[in-house]
Structure formats: C-alpha cells, structure tokens
CSV table of C-alpha atoms in Angstrom, one decimal:
chain,number,residue,atom,x,y,z
A,23,MET,CA,140.8,205.6,11.3
A,24,THR,CA,138.4,206.2,8.8
A,25,GLN,CA,136.0,203.4,9.0
A,26,GLN,CA,134.6,202.5,12.3
A,27,PRO,CA,134.4,199.4,13.6
A,28,GLY,CA,132.7,196.0,11.7
A,29,THR,CA,131.8,198.2,8.4
A,30,TRP,CA,134.9,197.1,7.0
A,31,PRO,CA,135.4,193.8,4.5
A,32,SER,CA,136.2,191.2,6.8
A,33,PRO,CA,137.3,187.7,5.1
A,34,ILE,CA,136.4,186.4,8.9
A,35,THR,CA,132.6,185.7,8.2
A,36,ALA,CA,129.9,183.6,11.4
A,37,ALA,CA,130.4,181.0,9.1
A,38,LEU,CA,134.0,180.8,9.5
A,39,LEU,CA,133.7,181.2,13.6
A,40,THR,CA,130.5,178.8,13.5
A,41,GLY,CA,131.7,176.0,10.8
A,42,ALA,CA,134.9,176.1,13.1
A,43,SER,CA,134.0,172.7,14.9
A,44,ASN,CA,131.2,170.4,15.4
A,45,ARG,CA,129.6,169.8,18.6
A,46,LEU,CA,129.6,166.1,19.9
A,47,TRP,CA,127.7,164.9,22.3
A,48,GLY,CA,125.0,161.6,24.0
A,49,VAL,CA,127.2,158.9,23.5
A,50,GLN,CA,126.1,155.1,23.7
A,51,THR,CA,127.6,151.7,23.4
A,52,VAL,CA,125.6,149.6,21.5
A,53,GLY,CA,127.4,145.8,21.4
A,54,GLU,CA,131.0,146.8,20.8
A,55,ASP,CA,130.4,150.1,19.1
A,56,VAL,CA,129.6,153.4,20.6
A,57,LEU,CA,127.4,156.3,18.4
A,58,TRP,CA,127.2,159.8,19.2
A,59,GLY,CA,125.3,162.7,18.3
A,60,GLU,CA,127.4,165.2,16.0
A,61,LEU,CA,126.1,168.9,15.8
A,62,ARG,CA,127.1,170.3,12.4
A,63,PRO,CA,127.6,174.0,11.9
A,64,SER,CA,129.0,173.1,8.6
A,65,GLU,CA,125.5,171.8,7.6
A,66,ALA,CA,123.0,174.1,9.0
A,67,GLY,CA,123.2,173.2,12.6
A,68,ARG,CA,122.0,169.5,11.4
A,69,VAL,CA,122.4,166.6,13.5
A,70,THR,CA,123.6,163.1,12.5
A,71,ILE,CA,124.7,160.1,13.9
A,72,VAL,CA,127.9,158.4,14.1
A,73,SER,CA,129.2,154.8,14.5
A,74,ASN,CA,132.3,155.0,15.8
A,75,LYS,CA,133.2,151.1,13.3
A,76,LEU,CA,130.6,152.8,10.5
A,77,GLY,CA,130.5,156.5,10.2
A,78,ASP,CA,127.3,158.6,9.2
A,79,LEU,CA,124.4,156.5,10.3
A,80,LEU,CA,122.3,159.6,9.7
A,81,PRO,CA,122.0,161.3,5.8
A,82,ALA,CA,120.9,164.7,5.2
A,83,PRO,CA,118.5,166.2,5.1
A,84,TRP,CA,117.9,164.1,8.4
A,85,ASP,CA,118.2,165.9,11.0
A,86,ALA,CA,118.6,164.0,14.8
A,87,SER,CA,116.8,166.9,17.0
A,88,SER,CA,113.6,166.9,19.2
A,89,SER,CA,111.8,170.5,21.2
A,90,VAL,CA,110.5,169.1,23.8
A,91,HIS,CA,110.6,170.9,26.6
A,92,GLU,CA,111.9,173.8,23.6
A,93,TYR,CA,115.0,172.2,24.9
A,94,GLY,CA,115.7,169.8,23.6
A,95,GLY,CA,118.0,166.4,24.6
A,96,THR,CA,119.1,162.8,23.1
A,97,ALA,CA,117.0,162.8,20.6
A,98,TRP,CA,118.0,159.3,19.0
A,99,LEU,CA,118.6,155.8,20.1
A,100,GLY,CA,120.6,153.1,18.8
A,101,TYR,CA,119.7,149.0,20.1
A,102,GLU,CA,120.1,146.0,18.2
A,103,VAL,CA,117.9,142.9,16.8
A,104,ASN,CA,119.3,139.8,16.1
A,105,GLY,CA,122.8,141.3,16.3
A,106,VAL,CA,122.4,143.9,13.7
A,107,LEU,CA,122.4,147.9,14.3
A,108,HIS,CA,119.3,150.0,14.5
A,109,LEU,CA,118.5,153.3,15.4
A,110,ALA,CA,115.4,155.4,16.4
A,111,PHE,CA,115.9,159.5,16.1
A,112,VAL,CA,113.2,162.3,16.2
A,113,ASN,CA,113.6,163.9,13.0
A,114,LYS,CA,113.3,167.5,13.8
A,115,SER,CA,111.0,169.1,11.0
A,116,ASP,CA,107.9,167.0,11.5
A,117,GLN,CA,108.8,165.7,14.9
A,118,ARG,CA,108.1,162.1,14.5
A,119,LEU,CA,109.9,159.2,16.1
A,120,TYR,CA,111.6,157.5,12.9
A,121,SER,CA,113.8,154.0,13.3
A,122,LEU,CA,115.7,152.9,10.6
A,123,LYS,CA,117.8,149.4,10.0
A,124,VAL,CA,121.3,150.5,9.3
A,125,GLY,CA,121.8,150.2,4.9
A,126,GLU,CA,117.9,151.0,4.7
A,127,ALA,CA,115.6,154.2,4.7
A,128,PRO,CA,114.6,155.2,7.1
A,129,THR,CA,111.0,154.0,8.4
A,130,ALA,CA,108.3,157.0,10.2
A,131,LEU,CA,106.6,154.3,13.6
A,132,THR,CA,104.1,158.2,15.2
A,133,PRO,CA,102.1,159.8,12.6
A,134,ASP,CA,102.0,162.9,10.9
A,135,THR,CA,100.3,166.0,13.6
A,136,ASN,CA,101.8,169.1,12.8
A,137,ARG,CA,104.6,169.2,14.7
A,138,SER,CA,102.7,168.9,18.1
A,139,HIS,CA,103.2,165.2,19.3
A,140,ARG,CA,107.4,165.2,20.3
A,141,TYR,CA,109.6,162.5,21.5
A,142,LEU,CA,112.7,162.3,23.7
A,143,GLU,CA,115.3,160.4,26.1
A,144,MET,CA,113.9,156.3,24.0
A,145,ILE,CA,114.7,152.8,25.7
A,146,TYR,CA,114.1,150.1,23.1
A,147,VAL,CA,111.9,147.0,25.5
A,148,SER,CA,110.7,144.7,23.3
A,149,GLY,CA,110.5,145.1,19.9
A,150,GLU,CA,108.8,148.5,21.5
A,151,ILE,CA,109.9,152.1,21.8
A,152,TRP,CA,109.5,153.9,25.2
A,153,SER,CA,109.6,157.6,25.2
A,154,VAL,CA,109.0,160.5,26.9
A,155,ARG,CA,105.5,162.0,25.0
A,156,GLU,CA,104.8,165.8,25.0
A,157,ILE,CA,101.6,167.1,23.5
A,158,VAL,CA,100.9,170.9,22.5
A,159,ALA,CA,97.5,171.6,22.1
A,160,GLU,CA,96.1,174.3,19.9
A,161,ASP,CA,95.4,176.1,22.5
A,162,GLY,CA,99.2,175.8,24.6
A,163,LYS,CA,97.6,173.7,26.7
A,164,THR,CA,100.5,170.9,27.1
A,165,THR,CA,101.2,166.9,28.3
A,166,ARG,CA,103.5,164.6,28.7
A,167,ASP,CA,103.4,160.7,29.2
A,168,LEU,CA,105.2,158.0,29.3
A,169,VAL,CA,103.8,155.6,25.4
A,170,ALA,CA,105.5,152.3,24.0
A,171,ILE,CA,105.5,152.8,20.7
A,172,SER,CA,105.8,150.1,17.9
A,173,LYS,CA,105.1,150.6,13.4
A,174,ASN,CA,101.3,150.0,14.7
A,175,GLU,CA,100.1,151.1,18.3
A,176,ILE,CA,101.3,153.6,21.1
A,177,ARG,CA,100.7,152.5,24.4
A,178,VAL,CA,100.0,155.2,27.1
A,179,LEU,CA,102.2,153.7,30.4
A,180,ASP,CA,101.9,156.4,32.8
A,181,SER,CA,100.6,160.2,32.8
A,182,SER,CA,100.0,160.7,36.2
A,183,SER,CA,103.1,163.5,36.3
A,184,HIS,CA,103.5,166.5,34.7
A,185,PHE,CA,107.5,166.1,33.8
A,186,TYR,CA,109.3,163.4,33.0
A,187,ALA,CA,113.1,161.4,32.2
A,188,TYR,CA,115.3,159.0,33.3
A,189,LEU,CA,113.1,156.2,31.9
A,190,SER,CA,115.2,152.6,32.6
A,191,VAL,CA,114.2,149.2,33.0
A,192,SER,CA,115.5,147.2,35.3
A,193,PRO,CA,117.5,144.1,34.0
A,194,ASP,CA,114.8,141.1,34.5
A,195,LYS,CA,112.8,143.6,32.7
A,196,ASN,CA,109.8,143.0,36.1
A,197,HIS,CA,110.4,146.7,36.9
A,198,ALA,CA,110.9,150.0,35.0
A,199,SER,CA,112.6,153.6,37.2
A,200,PHE,CA,111.7,156.6,36.1
A,201,ILE,CA,111.5,160.7,37.8
A,202,GLY,CA,108.9,162.5,37.9
A,203,TRP,CA,107.9,166.4,38.6
A,204,GLU,CA,105.2,168.3,39.2
A,205,HIS,CA,104.5,172.1,37.8
A,206,PRO,CA,106.2,174.6,39.4
A,207,GLN,CA,109.1,173.1,40.4
A,208,MET,CA,112.5,173.4,37.8
A,209,PRO,CA,114.3,169.4,37.8
A,210,TRP,CA,116.8,171.3,40.5
A,211,ASP,CA,113.9,172.5,43.2
A,212,GLY,CA,112.4,168.9,43.9
A,213,THR,CA,111.0,165.4,42.0
A,214,GLU,CA,110.8,162.2,42.9
A,215,LEU,CA,112.2,158.6,42.2
A,216,PHE,CA,108.8,155.8,40.5
A,217,VAL,CA,109.1,152.9,39.7
A,218,VAL,CA,106.7,150.4,39.1
A,219,ASP,CA,105.5,146.7,38.4
A,220,ILE,CA,105.7,145.8,34.5
A,221,GLU,CA,102.7,143.2,34.3
A,222,ASN,CA,102.4,142.2,29.9
A,223,GLY,CA,103.9,145.3,29.1
A,224,ASN,CA,101.6,147.4,31.3
A,225,PHE,CA,102.6,149.7,34.5
A,226,LYS,CA,101.3,148.8,37.1
A,227,ASN,CA,101.5,149.6,40.8
A,228,ARG,CA,103.5,152.9,40.7
A,229,ARG,CA,105.2,154.0,43.8
A,230,ALA,CA,107.4,157.0,44.7
A,231,LEU,CA,111.2,155.7,46.7
A,232,ASP,CA,112.8,159.0,47.1
A,233,GLY,CA,112.2,163.0,46.5
A,234,SER,CA,109.6,165.7,47.3
A,235,ALA,CA,108.8,168.8,46.2
A,236,THR,CA,112.4,170.1,47.7
A,237,CYS,CA,114.3,167.5,47.7
A,238,SER,CA,115.8,166.4,43.5
A,239,ILE,CA,116.7,163.2,42.6
A,240,LEU,CA,118.5,163.0,39.2
A,241,ASP,CA,119.7,160.1,37.2
A,242,PRO,CA,118.8,156.4,38.5
A,243,ILE,CA,120.4,153.4,37.3
A,244,TRP,CA,119.4,149.9,37.9
A,245,ALA,CA,122.5,148.6,40.4
A,246,ASP,CA,120.4,144.9,39.7
A,247,ASN,CA,117.2,143.7,40.1
A,248,GLU,CA,116.3,144.4,43.5
A,249,LYS,CA,118.2,148.2,44.0
A,250,LEU,CA,119.0,151.5,42.1
A,251,TYR,CA,121.4,153.9,42.2
A,252,TYR,CA,120.7,157.6,42.1
A,253,ILE,CA,122.0,160.9,43.2
A,254,SER,CA,120.6,163.2,45.3
A,255,ASP,CA,120.8,166.3,47.0
A,256,ALA,CA,118.9,166.2,50.3
A,257,SER,CA,122.5,166.6,52.1
A,258,GLY,CA,122.8,169.4,50.8
A,259,TRP,CA,124.6,169.0,48.5
A,260,TRP,CA,124.5,166.3,44.6
A,261,ASN,CA,125.9,163.2,46.0
A,262,PRO,CA,124.8,159.5,44.8
A,263,TRP,CA,122.7,157.4,47.2
A,264,GLU,CA,121.2,154.0,46.3
A,265,VAL,CA,117.5,152.6,47.5
A,266,THR,CA,116.3,149.2,47.2
A,267,LEU,CA,112.9,148.3,45.6
A,268,LYS,CA,111.1,148.6,49.2
A,269,GLY,CA,112.4,151.9,50.3
A,270,ALA,CA,115.4,151.5,52.1
A,271,ARG,CA,117.8,154.3,51.1
A,272,ARG,CA,121.6,154.9,52.3
A,273,GLN,CA,123.9,158.1,51.1
A,274,ILE,CA,126.7,155.9,49.2
A,275,LEU,CA,129.3,159.2,50.6
A,276,SER,CA,128.6,162.6,52.0
A,277,ASP,CA,131.1,165.0,49.9
A,278,GLU,CA,130.4,168.2,50.0
A,279,SER,CA,130.8,168.8,45.7
A,280,GLU,CA,128.4,168.6,43.3
A,281,TRP,CA,128.2,164.3,40.8
A,282,ALA,CA,125.5,166.1,39.5
A,283,GLY,CA,124.0,169.2,37.8
A,284,PRO,CA,121.1,171.1,36.0
A,285,LEU,CA,118.5,169.1,34.4
A,286,TRP,CA,118.7,171.6,31.4
A,287,ILE,CA,117.6,168.9,28.6
A,288,LEU,CA,116.8,164.6,28.9
A,289,GLY,CA,119.3,162.7,28.5
A,290,LEU,CA,122.0,164.1,30.8
A,291,ARG,CA,124.0,161.2,32.0
A,292,PHE,CA,126.2,161.1,35.5
A,293,LEU,CA,126.2,158.0,36.3
A,294,THR,CA,127.6,154.9,34.2
A,295,LEU,CA,127.6,151.2,36.5
A,296,THR,CA,131.3,149.0,35.6
A,297,GLU,CA,130.7,145.5,34.4
A,298,ASP,CA,132.0,144.3,38.3
A,299,GLY,CA,129.5,147.2,40.0
A,300,LYS,CA,131.3,150.1,40.4
A,301,ILE,CA,130.0,153.5,39.4
A,302,ILE,CA,132.1,155.7,36.9
A,303,GLY,CA,130.8,159.5,37.7
A,304,VAL,CA,132.4,163.2,38.1
A,305,HIS,CA,132.5,165.6,40.7
A,306,GLY,CA,134.4,168.0,42.4
A,307,ALA,CA,134.2,172.1,42.3
A,308,VAL,CA,133.3,174.0,38.8
A,309,ASP,CA,136.4,174.7,37.9
A,310,ASP,CA,138.2,171.4,38.9
A,311,ARG,CA,135.9,168.7,37.5
A,312,LYS,CA,137.0,165.6,38.5
A,313,LEU,CA,136.4,161.5,36.5
A,314,THR,CA,135.9,159.6,39.1
A,315,ILE,CA,135.3,155.5,39.8
A,316,LEU,CA,133.1,154.6,43.1
A,317,ASP,CA,133.0,151.7,45.6
A,318,PRO,CA,129.0,151.8,46.0
A,319,ILE,CA,129.7,149.3,49.6
A,320,SER,CA,132.7,151.1,50.9
A,321,GLY,CA,131.8,154.3,49.2
A,322,ASN,CA,135.6,155.1,48.7
A,323,TYR,CA,136.1,156.8,45.0
A,324,GLU,CA,139.6,157.8,43.3
A,325,ASP,CA,140.0,159.9,40.6
A,326,PHE,CA,141.4,159.6,37.6
A,327,GLU,CA,144.7,161.3,36.4
A,328,SER,CA,146.2,162.3,32.8
A,329,GLU,CA,149.8,160.7,33.1
A,330,SER,CA,150.0,162.0,30.0
A,331,GLU,CA,149.0,165.3,27.4
A,332,VAL,CA,149.5,165.6,23.6
A,333,ASP,CA,150.1,168.2,21.5
A,334,ASN,CA,149.2,168.7,18.0
A,335,ASP,CA,152.1,167.0,17.0
A,336,ASN,CA,150.5,163.8,18.2
A,337,GLU,CA,153.4,164.0,19.9
A,338,GLU,CA,153.4,162.5,23.9
A,339,ILE,CA,154.7,164.9,26.1
A,340,GLU,CA,154.6,164.6,30.6
A,341,GLY,CA,155.2,166.9,33.0
A,342,GLU,CA,157.9,169.7,32.9
A,343,ASP,CA,157.3,169.5,29.5
A,344,ILE,CA,154.1,170.6,28.8
A,345,GLU,CA,154.8,174.5,29.4
A,346,GLU,CA,157.4,174.1,26.9
A,347,LYS,CA,155.5,173.0,24.2
A,348,GLN,CA,153.1,175.5,24.6
A,349,GLU,CA,155.6,178.2,24.7
A,350,ASP,CA,156.9,176.5,21.3
A,351,LEU,CA,153.7,176.5,19.6
A,352,GLU,CA,153.3,179.9,20.5
A,353,ASP,CA,156.6,181.1,19.6
A,354,GLU,CA,154.9,179.3,16.2
A,355,ASP,CA,151.5,181.1,16.1
A,356,GLU,CA,153.5,184.4,16.4
A,357,ASP,CA,155.8,183.7,13.0
A,358,ASP,CA,153.0,182.5,11.6
A,359,TYR,CA,151.7,186.3,12.3
A,360,TYR,CA,154.4,188.3,11.0
A,361,GLU,CA,154.6,186.4,8.3
A,362,ASP,CA,150.8,187.3,7.3
A,363,ASP,CA,151.9,190.8,8.3
A,364,GLU,CA,154.3,191.3,6.2
A,365,GLU,CA,151.6,189.5,3.3
A,366,VAL,CA,149.3,191.5,4.1
A,367,GLY,CA,151.0,195.0,4.1
A,368,ALA,CA,153.2,194.7,1.2
A,369,GLY,CA,152.1,197.3,-2.0
A,370,GLU,CA,150.1,199.3,1.1
A,371,ASP,CA,149.6,202.9,1.2
A,372,ASP,CA,147.2,203.4,3.1
A,373,PHE,CA,148.7,202.6,7.1
A,374,GLU,CA,144.2,203.1,7.6
A,375,GLN,CA,144.0,200.8,5.9
A,376,GLN,CA,146.5,198.3,7.0
A,377,GLU,CA,145.7,199.1,10.4
A,378,VAL,CA,142.0,197.6,9.8
A,379,ASN,CA,143.5,194.5,8.5
A,380,GLU,CA,146.2,194.1,11.0
A,381,PHE,CA,142.5,194.1,13.6
A,382,ASP,CA,141.4,191.2,11.2
A,383,LEU,CA,145.1,189.6,11.7
A,384,ASN,CA,144.9,189.3,15.2
A,385,LEU,CA,141.1,188.4,15.4
A,386,THR,CA,142.3,185.4,13.5
A,387,LYS,CA,145.5,184.5,15.3
A,388,ALA,CA,142.9,184.4,18.4
A,389,ILE,CA,141.3,181.7,16.5
A,390,LYS,CA,143.5,179.9,14.7
A,391,PHE,CA,145.1,179.5,18.2
A,392,ASP,CA,142.0,178.4,20.0
A,393,LEU,CA,141.4,176.2,17.0
A,394,ARG,CA,145.1,174.6,17.4
A,395,GLN,CA,143.6,174.4,21.5
A,396,THR,CA,140.9,172.6,20.7
A,397,ARG,CA,142.2,170.1,18.4
A,398,SER,CA,144.8,169.7,22.1
A,399,TYR,CA,141.7,169.1,23.6
A,400,LEU,CA,140.3,166.6,21.6
A,401,LYS,CA,143.5,164.9,21.7
A,402,GLN,CA,143.9,164.2,25.9
A,403,TYR,CA,140.3,163.1,25.9
A,404,GLU,CA,141.4,160.4,23.4
A,405,VAL,CA,144.0,160.2,25.9
A,406,LEU,CA,142.1,160.1,29.0
A,407,MET,CA,138.8,157.4,27.3
A,408,VAL,CA,142.0,155.1,26.8
A,409,GLU,CA,143.1,155.4,30.2
A,410,ILE,CA,139.6,154.7,31.5
A,411,GLU,CA,139.0,152.6,29.3
A,412,GLN,CA,142.4,150.8,31.1
A,413,THR,CA,141.5,151.0,34.5
A,414,VAL,CA,137.4,150.0,33.9
A,415,THR,CA,138.8,146.5,32.3
A,416,THR,CA,141.2,146.6,35.7
A,417,THR,CA,138.0,146.9,37.9
A,418,THR,CA,136.1,144.1,36.1
A,419,THR,CA,139.0,141.4,37.4
A,420,THR,CA,141.1,143.6,40.1
A,421,SER,CA,139.0,145.4,42.6
A,422,LYS,CA,140.8,148.2,44.2
A,423,PHE,CA,139.1,148.8,47.1
C-alpha cells in the first residue's frame, strides 16, 4: 500500500459520524404532554426542546444550554400558565434566562451580563422561576445562590452554600428542599439535605436533615407535605432513605447496589414518585442496571422486565427468535457489503486502491450495523416505556405489595 492510513480520501467524514444520531435527555412531563431536550449534531450541536404533542418548541438559532459548573445540565423547564404550555430556557450564546409562550417569541427574564451570570435547574413557583445561579467575576471568583426570577426582579433565596442542586417545593408550598455542599467536596463525597420554611416567597429557618462532608445525599423528592425520599450513601451504597421534617430518618431498604450515580451535571434524576406513592428508580450492577418499582413502606421492590424485543422492521419477537433475527440481520448486512464491494471494485485495476476502498467499506459496515442496533434499542425502549406506563397505571389502582 503506497498511501498511509488516514491520508487517502474517504467518504466517511466527521460530520457523517457525529450527525448519525441525536442525543435525547431531560424528560419532563407537563400536564398530559412530555418534553425532552434534543442535541442535534446536524445543527452544530444545538439543543432544542421537543414536545411529544407539538414537536419542536425552540427554533434555531436558540440553543438551550447552560455553562453552570462548565458541565451544564438540564437548562430548560416546561410549565403551564392557565393551561397554556410555556418554556423557560437558558440560551447558550448569552447565558440569559428566557421564557416563551408556545407559538410566540422568547422574552428575556434576566439582564445581559456578558455571560458572567448563568442559570440552571429551574422550577416554576407562583409566577416565578426559581433556579440555581452562578456568577463568575472578572477576577475568576465564582459564587452561587438560589434565586427567584420574574420579568422585573431577581430575588436571592439562599446564598449560604458553595454549590446547590435539586431545589424543590413541598406540595402545599410551605417548605422547600435542596442539597448543598462545600468546596473542596465533590457531590459524591459529601452533601447535605436542607429544608426551609417559605414565608411570603422567602426562605426562613434553614436546617439540615441529613448528610455531611463524608455522606452523599442525592435527589430528594417530596413524598407528602411532611416527608421526603432521597438517596444516601450512609450504608456504603447509594440506597433510598426517607426523612421527616422533624429529622426522623429511616433507610427504606438495604441493597448492595447503587440506586444513583455521580452528579456530574445538574438535573440528573434517580427517583420518580407514582400517583399511589410508589418509587420508580434504577439499581443493580453497572453492567446490569434494572428499572424497578419500590414500595417505600415495606421496602419490597419489583424489577421491570421486558417480555419482548423489537427488531428493525418493527416486528415483535420473543425468546429464542431474538438470536435468529439477529443472525438474519447480520446475514443481510454481509450480503449488502459484498454487493457494495463488487460495485466499488468494478473497473478498479489498482489493487492498493481496492484495499483502501475495502477498508472504508468495512468501517461503513460497522457504522451501518451500529445505527441499526441503535434503532433496535430505541424500539425496545419504546416497548419498555409502554410496559412501564401500564404497570404504573395498574399500581395506582391495585398495589402489588
């Protein structure tokens, strides 16, 4: 071969590879709609927000992306005002917080600070957006606080911690909860679960209910007006716990596996509450994670199991048929590539050039197979979501435990 690998022209470009699929995350339910963020390599990595009912909510060039902690996280929030869907988001280019009523243009809620003020992980409370704010001064000093944002005002709710996450309000709106931690701890080293009283929209009587510099607390959610569920690694594993506003703590179950993971970005959720008070979470070994539903009273849990797989032709297949379908898919791919080989080789006298083309074809084969596998996984995911919805609906009327 006269040409070194990587020096010959190839139809396989970086744009082809990176533009092969969108990244989806940050699912939120708003009324009867479902929203998610969608990072699109085909649009230079722009993040738009998609509604299951309405499609794209954020047209180009708007880009929902925050620079808080430099890692970012969930930089948008869907909410309803008088039954009408609204969207709050942080725009990447200026890091300002905007809001829009679906079908209308975005309106800035925060001033232009030349990207020095950043926002992330928002909730909607009584006409305001409550959020984590990060301020990066010209000398590099960085501070963070919790703020309440309206069109004409930004109010500081709390500024006692170096870092914040998981701001949430009790159902009766009398209390708020969040986690905080201090430098140099990382959130997997040690965090604290705080609650405050809400009086006239302000925070009062901040107190810690659990956690320390050596105990990591994650993802507190309100079980009711007097109690929270959350993740703690006090046992050596990130397991579900509960705590009352009076500070009475209880480990819901002891499981030698992780029910959470490192908080690299803000907005990561590990627990979800069903209408009948059960907890949906994820646990298990790193290579064998299971979606599960947990009874917080008994500590019993049941893993969701998918009874079917879906192949690339949308056919439902079960059990032993899965391996047979996979073999058929591989055979189809092999036949396709032999045909491609013949087309590329036709009329080629240069054996070295044919070797180059074969290398490209093999790489193309791997990419195509990977894309087919991705489509298969997405179809399996859709089936699993239907099963989860059916199971959760069942548990709201008939307890399994």
